[in-house]
Tab-separated table of C-alpha atoms in Angstrom:
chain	number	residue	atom	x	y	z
F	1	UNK	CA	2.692	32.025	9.637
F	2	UNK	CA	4.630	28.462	9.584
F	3	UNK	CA	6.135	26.919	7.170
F	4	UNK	CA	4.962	25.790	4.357
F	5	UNK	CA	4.299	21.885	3.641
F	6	UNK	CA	2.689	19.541	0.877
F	7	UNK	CA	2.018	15.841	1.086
F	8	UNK	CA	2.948	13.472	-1.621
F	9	UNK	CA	3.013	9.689	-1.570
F	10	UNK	CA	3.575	7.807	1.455
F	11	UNK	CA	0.335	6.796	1.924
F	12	UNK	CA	1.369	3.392	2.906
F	13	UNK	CA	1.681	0.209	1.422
F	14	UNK	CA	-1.813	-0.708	0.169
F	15	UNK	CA	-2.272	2.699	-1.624
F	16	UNK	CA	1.241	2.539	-3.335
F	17	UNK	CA	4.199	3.804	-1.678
F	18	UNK	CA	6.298	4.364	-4.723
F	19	UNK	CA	9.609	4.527	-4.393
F	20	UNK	CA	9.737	3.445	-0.696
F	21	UNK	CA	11.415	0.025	0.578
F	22	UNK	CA	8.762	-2.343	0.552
F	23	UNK	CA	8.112	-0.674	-3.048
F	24	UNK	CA	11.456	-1.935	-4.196
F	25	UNK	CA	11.100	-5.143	-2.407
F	26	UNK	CA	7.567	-6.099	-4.138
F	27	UNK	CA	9.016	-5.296	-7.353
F	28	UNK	CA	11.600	-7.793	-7.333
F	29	UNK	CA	9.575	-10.138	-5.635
F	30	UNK	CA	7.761	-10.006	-9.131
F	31	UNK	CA	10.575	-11.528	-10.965
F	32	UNK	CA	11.020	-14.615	-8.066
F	33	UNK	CA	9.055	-17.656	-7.868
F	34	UNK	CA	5.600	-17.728	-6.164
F	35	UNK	CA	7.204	-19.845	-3.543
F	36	UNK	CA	9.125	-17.207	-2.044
F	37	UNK	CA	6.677	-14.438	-2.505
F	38	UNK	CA	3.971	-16.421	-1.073
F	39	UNK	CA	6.354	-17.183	1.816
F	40	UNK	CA	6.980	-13.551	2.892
F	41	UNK	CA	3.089	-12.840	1.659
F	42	UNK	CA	2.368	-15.109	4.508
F	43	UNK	CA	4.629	-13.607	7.356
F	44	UNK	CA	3.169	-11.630	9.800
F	45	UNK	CA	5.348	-8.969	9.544
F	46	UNK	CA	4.929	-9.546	5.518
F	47	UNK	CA	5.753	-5.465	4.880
F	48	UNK	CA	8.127	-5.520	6.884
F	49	UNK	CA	10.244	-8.705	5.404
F	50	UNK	CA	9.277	-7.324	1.928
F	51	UNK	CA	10.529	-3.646	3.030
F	52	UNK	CA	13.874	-5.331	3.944
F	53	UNK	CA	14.522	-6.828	0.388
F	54	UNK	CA	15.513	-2.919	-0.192
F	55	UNK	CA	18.842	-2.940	1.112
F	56	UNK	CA	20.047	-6.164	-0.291
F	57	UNK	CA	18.432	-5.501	-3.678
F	58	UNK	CA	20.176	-1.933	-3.217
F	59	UNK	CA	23.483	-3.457	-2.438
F	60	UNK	CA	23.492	-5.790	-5.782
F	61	UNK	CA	22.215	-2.206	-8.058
F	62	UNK	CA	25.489	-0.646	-6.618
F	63	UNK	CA	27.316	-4.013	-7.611
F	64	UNK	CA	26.313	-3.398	-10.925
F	65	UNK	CA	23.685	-5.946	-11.245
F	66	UNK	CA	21.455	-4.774	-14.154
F	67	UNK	CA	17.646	-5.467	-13.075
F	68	UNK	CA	18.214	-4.452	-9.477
F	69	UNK	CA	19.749	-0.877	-10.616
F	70	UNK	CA	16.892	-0.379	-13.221
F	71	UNK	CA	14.664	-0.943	-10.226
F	72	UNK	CA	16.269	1.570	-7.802
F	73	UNK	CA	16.292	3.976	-10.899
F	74	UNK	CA	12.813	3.814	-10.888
F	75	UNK	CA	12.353	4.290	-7.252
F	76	UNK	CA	14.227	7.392	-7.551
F	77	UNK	CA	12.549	8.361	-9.656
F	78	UNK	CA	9.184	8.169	-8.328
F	79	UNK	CA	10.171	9.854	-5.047
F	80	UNK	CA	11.601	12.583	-7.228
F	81	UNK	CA	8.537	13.070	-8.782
F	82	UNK	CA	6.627	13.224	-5.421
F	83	UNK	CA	9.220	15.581	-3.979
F	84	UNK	CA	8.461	17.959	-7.346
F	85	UNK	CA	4.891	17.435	-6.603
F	86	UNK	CA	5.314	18.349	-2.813
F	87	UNK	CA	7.321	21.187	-3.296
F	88	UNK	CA	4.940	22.551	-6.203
F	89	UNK	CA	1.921	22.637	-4.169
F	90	UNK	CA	3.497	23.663	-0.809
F	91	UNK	CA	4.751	26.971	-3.092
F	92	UNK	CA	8.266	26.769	-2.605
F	93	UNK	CA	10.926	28.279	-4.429
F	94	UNK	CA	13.753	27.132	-6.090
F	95	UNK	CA	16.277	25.238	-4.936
F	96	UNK	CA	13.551	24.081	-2.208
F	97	UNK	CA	14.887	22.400	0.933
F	98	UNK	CA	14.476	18.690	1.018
F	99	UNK	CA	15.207	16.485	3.709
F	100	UNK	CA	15.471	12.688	3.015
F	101	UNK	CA	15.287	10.002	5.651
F	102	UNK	CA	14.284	6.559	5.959
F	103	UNK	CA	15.981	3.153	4.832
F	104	UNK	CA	16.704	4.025	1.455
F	105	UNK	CA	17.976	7.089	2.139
F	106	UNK	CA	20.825	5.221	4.147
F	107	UNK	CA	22.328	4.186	0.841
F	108	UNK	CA	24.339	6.624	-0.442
F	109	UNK	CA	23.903	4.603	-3.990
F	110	UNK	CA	20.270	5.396	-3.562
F	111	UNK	CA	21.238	8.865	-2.887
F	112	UNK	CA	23.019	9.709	-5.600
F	113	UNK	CA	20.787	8.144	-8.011
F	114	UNK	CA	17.677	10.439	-6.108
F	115	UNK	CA	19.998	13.486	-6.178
F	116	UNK	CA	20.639	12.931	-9.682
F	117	UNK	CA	17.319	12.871	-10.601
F	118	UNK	CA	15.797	15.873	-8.887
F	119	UNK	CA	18.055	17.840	-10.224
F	120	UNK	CA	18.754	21.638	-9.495
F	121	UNK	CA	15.628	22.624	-7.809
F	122	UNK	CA	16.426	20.897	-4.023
F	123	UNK	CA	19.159	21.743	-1.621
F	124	UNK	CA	19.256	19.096	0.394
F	125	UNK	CA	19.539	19.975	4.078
F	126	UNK	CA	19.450	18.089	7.317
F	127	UNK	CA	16.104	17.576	9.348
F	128	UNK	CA	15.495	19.741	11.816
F	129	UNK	CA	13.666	17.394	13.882
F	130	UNK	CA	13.173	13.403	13.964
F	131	UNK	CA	10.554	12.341	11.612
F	132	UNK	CA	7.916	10.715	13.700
F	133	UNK	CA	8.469	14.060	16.243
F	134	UNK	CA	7.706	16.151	12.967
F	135	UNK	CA	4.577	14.161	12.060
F	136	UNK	CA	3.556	13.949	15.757
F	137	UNK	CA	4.057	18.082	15.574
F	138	UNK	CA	1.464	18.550	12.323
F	139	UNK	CA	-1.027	16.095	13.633
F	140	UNK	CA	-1.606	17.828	16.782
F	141	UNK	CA	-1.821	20.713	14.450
F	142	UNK	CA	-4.371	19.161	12.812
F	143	UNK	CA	-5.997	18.003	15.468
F	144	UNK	CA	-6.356	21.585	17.388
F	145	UNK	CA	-7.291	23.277	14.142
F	146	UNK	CA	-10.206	21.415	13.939
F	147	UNK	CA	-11.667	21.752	17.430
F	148	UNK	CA	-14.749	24.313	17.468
């Protein structure tokens, strides 16, 4: 038997991604004039350019800038609460292994403020494989599982 796994989240931009990068970026967006949000809003690449508001907005929370750290606070703490969720219905036990990735995860102010609020019940560990080679891995999975 494999291991075991639990979604929770990530579902994308239109669906909510909370606590992801282009999460951050649309919430300070909110606070700027239309002008600017309609000009990334009208990009292409619009979650992409909103995604990389992150790391700037990121940079000024580690500055000490009051709004920006109350919104990577919150980001934390929604993927904290996804990665209790996750590890809840995938059964594991305590501290469960968690492996974080992606562009927040490359700020290790972001970091601390997620470690901080999981709390005791993760170890964090390094992946044991590259993300999109892990979620290529379960959708074939998924795939052959299904076949009759």
């Amino acid at each position: 038997r494999g291991p075991h796994w639990a979604r929770a989240g990530g579902r994308g931009p239109l669906l909510g991604d909370e606590g992801s990068a282009f999460w951050l970026g649309r919430r300070w967006l909110k606070g700027r004039p239309d002008a600017e949000a309609l000009r990334l809003a009208r990009r292409p690449d619009a979650v992409a350019a909103v995604a990389a508001l992150a790391r700037p907005l990121l940079a000024r929370a580690a500055a000490g800038r009051p709004a920006e750290a109350r919104a990577a606070r919150e980001a934390a703490g929604h993927l904290a609460a996804l990665a209790r969720r996750a590890a809840g219905e995938a059964g594991l036990g305590t501290p469960a292994p968690l492996c974080v990735h992606g562009g927040l995860a490359e700020s290790p102010y972001f970091l601390r403020l997620l470690t901080a609020r999981l709390g005791r019940g993760f170890k964090p560990q390094a992946p044991a494989a590259r993300p999109e080679d892990h979620a290529a891995r379960l959708a074939a999975e998924l795939v052959s599982s299904k076949k009759p």
